[in-house]
Short mmCIF file of C-alpha atoms and ligand atoms in Angstrom, two decimals:
data_model
loop_
_atom_site.label_atom_id
_atom_site.label_comp_id
_atom_site.label_asym_id
_atom_site.label_seq_id
_atom_site.Cartn_x
_atom_site.Cartn_y
_atom_site.Cartn_z
CA UNK A 125 -1.86 30.72 -2.41
CA UNK A 126 -3.50 27.69 -2.06
CA UNK A 127 -1.86 24.46 -1.36
CA UNK A 128 -0.70 22.20 -3.62
CA UNK A 129 -3.54 18.60 -3.47
CA UNK A 130 -2.24 15.19 -3.67
CA UNK A 131 -3.57 11.74 -3.67
CA UNK A 132 -2.16 9.25 -1.69
CA UNK A 133 -2.55 5.60 -1.97
CA UNK A 134 -2.19 4.32 1.38
CA UNK A 135 -1.25 0.81 2.03
CA UNK A 136 -1.63 1.24 5.31
CA UNK A 137 -1.57 2.49 9.37
CA UNK A 138 2.29 2.49 10.44
CA UNK A 139 3.45 3.22 6.34
CA UNK A 140 0.75 6.72 6.47
CA UNK A 141 2.74 8.17 9.19
CA UNK A 142 6.17 8.73 7.89
CA UNK A 143 5.37 9.52 4.11
CA UNK A 144 2.12 12.00 5.61
CA UNK A 145 5.06 14.02 7.53
CA UNK A 146 7.09 14.27 4.55
CA UNK A 147 4.32 15.20 2.57
CA UNK A 148 3.02 18.04 4.67
CA UNK A 149 6.35 18.92 5.01
CA UNK A 150 7.00 20.23 1.54
CA UNK A 151 3.81 21.81 1.91
CA UNK A 152 1.24 19.92 -0.27
CA UNK A 153 -2.69 19.17 1.01
CA UNK A 154 -2.61 15.82 1.55
CA UNK A 155 -5.79 13.10 1.25
CA UNK A 156 -5.66 9.83 2.05
CA UNK A 157 -6.73 7.24 -0.80
CA UNK A 158 -8.07 3.02 0.78
CA UNK A 159 -7.76 0.65 -1.59
CA UNK A 160 -6.05 -2.75 -0.74
CA UNK A 161 -8.40 -5.70 -2.29
CA UNK A 162 -5.11 -7.27 -1.85
CA UNK A 163 -5.01 -7.45 2.35
CA UNK A 164 -7.22 -11.09 2.98
CA UNK A 165 -8.87 -12.70 5.07
CA UNK A 166 -11.38 -10.38 5.89
CA UNK A 167 -10.44 -10.09 9.43
CA UNK A 168 -7.34 -8.83 8.99
CA UNK A 169 -8.76 -6.74 6.22
CA UNK A 170 -10.24 -4.41 9.34
CA UNK A 171 -8.38 -4.60 11.51
CA UNK A 172 -6.32 -2.46 8.58
CA UNK A 173 -9.12 0.26 8.63
CA UNK A 174 -9.83 0.01 12.25
CA UNK A 175 -5.73 1.24 13.05
CA UNK A 176 -5.44 4.16 10.06
CA UNK A 177 -8.97 5.46 11.36
CA UNK A 178 -7.12 6.26 14.82
CA UNK A 179 -4.13 7.31 12.03
CA UNK A 180 -6.48 9.49 9.69
CA UNK A 181 -7.65 10.55 13.47
CA UNK A 182 -4.77 12.16 14.91
CA UNK A 183 -3.55 12.89 12.17
CA UNK A 184 -6.45 14.78 11.57
CA UNK A 185 -5.85 13.50 7.46
CA UNK A 186 -8.73 13.37 5.43
CA UNK A 187 -9.16 9.58 3.25
CA UNK A 188 -11.43 8.51 0.79
CA UNK A 189 -12.66 4.33 1.77
CA UNK A 190 -12.92 2.22 -0.55
CA UNK A 191 -13.48 -0.94 2.19
CA UNK A 192 -15.05 -2.99 -0.20
CA UNK A 193 -13.70 -5.94 0.87
CA UNK A 194 -11.79 -7.34 -2.96
CA UNK A 195 -10.99 -10.93 -2.47
CA UNK A 196 -12.36 -12.66 -5.94
CA UNK A 197 -11.34 -9.70 -8.12
CA UNK A 198 -7.70 -9.66 -6.84
CA UNK A 199 -7.78 -13.42 -6.89
CA UNK A 200 -8.81 -13.69 -10.18
CA UNK A 201 -6.52 -10.91 -11.86
CA UNK A 202 -3.11 -12.92 -10.52
CA UNK A 203 -4.74 -15.73 -10.85
CA UNK A 204 -1.82 -18.08 -12.83
CA UNK A 205 0.30 -15.72 -13.09
CA UNK A 206 1.01 -15.75 -8.53
CA UNK A 207 4.56 -14.96 -9.16
CA UNK A 208 4.50 -12.22 -11.12
CA UNK A 209 1.82 -11.21 -8.65
CA UNK A 210 3.27 -8.58 -7.11
CA UNK A 211 3.31 -6.20 -10.46
CA UNK A 212 -0.37 -6.89 -10.96
CA UNK A 213 -1.35 -5.90 -7.50
CA UNK A 214 0.64 -2.13 -7.74
CA UNK A 215 -1.36 -1.68 -11.07
CA UNK A 216 -4.33 -2.73 -9.11
CA UNK A 217 -4.13 -0.32 -6.88
CA UNK A 218 -2.03 2.18 -8.31
CA UNK A 219 -4.41 2.54 -11.25
CA UNK A 220 -7.76 2.76 -9.50
CA UNK A 221 -5.52 5.74 -7.45
CA UNK A 222 -4.47 7.40 -10.50
CA UNK A 223 -8.02 7.65 -11.76
CA UNK A 224 -9.67 8.54 -8.52
CA UNK A 225 -6.87 11.78 -9.05
CA UNK A 226 -7.84 12.47 -12.24
CA UNK A 227 -11.95 12.65 -11.17
CA UNK A 228 -11.92 14.72 -8.09
CA UNK A 229 -8.94 17.03 -9.50
CA UNK A 230 -6.12 16.58 -7.48
CA UNK A 231 -2.23 18.00 -9.56
CA UNK A 232 -0.92 14.83 -8.25
CA UNK A 233 -0.74 11.74 -6.40
CA UNK A 234 1.93 9.34 -4.98
CA UNK A 235 1.49 5.88 -2.05
CA UNK A 236 3.24 4.86 0.77
CA UNK A 237 4.09 2.05 -0.89
CA UNK A 238 7.21 3.10 -1.85
CA UNK A 239 7.87 3.85 2.53
CA UNK A 240 7.95 -0.10 2.91
CA UNK A 241 11.55 -2.15 2.58
CA UNK A 242 9.53 -4.72 1.24
CA UNK A 243 7.59 -3.67 -1.69
CA UNK A 244 9.51 -3.55 -5.01
CA UNK A 245 10.71 -0.39 -5.06
CA UNK A 246 11.70 0.12 -8.22
CA UNK A 247 9.29 -1.24 -9.74
CA UNK A 248 6.39 1.14 -7.74
CA UNK A 249 7.74 4.19 -9.03
CA UNK A 250 7.76 2.51 -12.56
CA UNK A 251 4.60 1.63 -12.22
CA UNK A 252 3.49 5.11 -11.29
CA UNK A 253 5.57 7.25 -14.10
CA UNK A 254 4.31 4.55 -15.99
CA UNK A 255 0.13 5.49 -15.27
CA UNK A 256 1.18 9.44 -14.62
CA UNK A 257 2.03 8.89 -18.36
CA UNK A 258 -1.05 7.40 -19.01
CA UNK A 259 -3.63 9.68 -17.68
CA UNK A 260 -1.34 13.99 -17.32
CA UNK A 261 -1.81 13.28 -13.55
CA UNK A 262 1.48 13.82 -12.15
CA UNK A 263 3.28 10.89 -9.48
CA UNK A 264 5.08 12.67 -7.06
CA UNK A 265 8.88 9.40 -6.37
CA UNK A 266 9.97 9.96 -3.08
CA UNK A 267 12.39 7.19 -1.72
CA UNK A 268 10.63 7.59 2.08
CA UNK A 269 11.72 4.23 3.56
CA UNK A 270 15.20 6.85 4.30
CA UNK A 271 12.13 7.52 7.49
CA UNK A 272 11.30 3.48 8.02
CA UNK A 273 12.98 3.94 12.04
CA UNK A 274 10.59 6.92 12.58
CA UNK A 275 7.43 5.64 11.22
CA UNK A 276 7.48 2.74 12.86
CA UNK A 277 8.64 4.43 16.07
CA UNK A 278 5.30 6.55 15.68
CA UNK A 279 3.11 3.72 14.94
CA UNK A 280 4.89 1.71 17.91
CA UNK A 281 3.81 5.22 20.45
CA UNK A 282 0.43 5.73 18.32
CA UNK A 283 0.17 1.58 19.57
CA UNK A 284 -1.22 0.71 16.42
CA UNK A 285 -1.47 -2.49 14.63
CA UNK A 286 1.45 -3.12 12.86
CA UNK A 287 0.64 -6.22 10.30
CA UNK A 288 3.13 -9.16 10.39
CA UNK A 289 2.77 -10.33 5.82
CA UNK A 290 2.41 -7.69 3.70
CA UNK A 291 -1.48 -8.94 2.83
CA UNK A 292 -2.44 -10.84 0.42
CA UNK A 293 -2.87 -14.69 1.61
CA UNK A 294 0.15 -15.60 -0.61
CA UNK A 295 2.08 -13.09 1.05
CA UNK A 296 0.73 -14.65 4.42
CA UNK A 297 1.68 -17.98 3.61
CA UNK A 298 5.38 -17.37 2.71
CA UNK A 299 4.54 -15.80 6.45
CA UNK A 300 4.04 -18.27 8.26
CA UNK A 301 5.08 -22.10 6.19
CA UNK A 302 8.60 -22.59 6.14
CA UNK A 303 8.68 -25.45 4.12
CA UNK A 304 7.05 -23.17 1.70
CA UNK A 305 9.61 -20.64 1.95
CA UNK A 306 12.33 -23.33 1.19
CA UNK A 307 10.16 -24.55 -1.32
CA UNK A 308 9.76 -21.53 -3.33
CA UNK A 309 14.10 -20.47 -2.50
CA UNK A 310 13.70 -23.84 -4.59
CA UNK A 311 11.72 -22.92 -6.77
CA UNK A 312 9.21 -26.11 -6.35
CA UNK A 313 6.33 -24.87 -6.06
CA UNK A 314 3.84 -24.64 -8.90
S1 SF4 B 404 2.81 -10.09 -1.82
FE1 SF4 B 404 1.64 -7.74 -1.53
S2 SF4 B 404 1.94 -6.70 -2.85
FE2 SF4 B 404 2.81 -8.93 -3.73
S3 SF4 B 404 0.83 -9.31 -4.16
FE3 SF4 B 404 0.88 -9.70 -2.40
S4 SF4 B 404 -0.14 -8.04 -1.03
FE4 SF4 B 404 0.47 -7.33 -3.36
#
């Protein structure tokens, strides 16, 4: 019998390694889907694509790419709701994934966002399940955070780029601007 086919939304190379191993061990035939209009600026976007290209080659992973740099649509989508931007961001990426899975006849979809310790895990799960219900494609939920160390270790071994911030220019500021972080904590950011 042929393996069931899953479309795995991929945020970046390092986060792919552990989920890919688990899904393959479970018997899924995995295809990756790169769609991340949230990664800025442009040179960072290209750098993350390069890291994933390496992973795809080493792991023999088929990939569907959307390499359009999505700065403008992303900023329009989160404008005036910057504090809730992650929810919008997850929805943008997972909705594109479920639509692609439906269009191409995949049995299920999932996301490497479930691997990151830095994402709102429960919210990713909730959005995935809601989209699954709306589009009629199974969402495979796993707590991939369990394999954090394994994935990070392998990324180091492969010497691929491991990014220091989540992706959007807002998260880049939160990572490097200490003053801004303090204001955020005190909720003094407009
Ligand atoms: S912090 Fe990360 S998840 Fe949240 S909006 Fe920015 S890129 Fe998306």
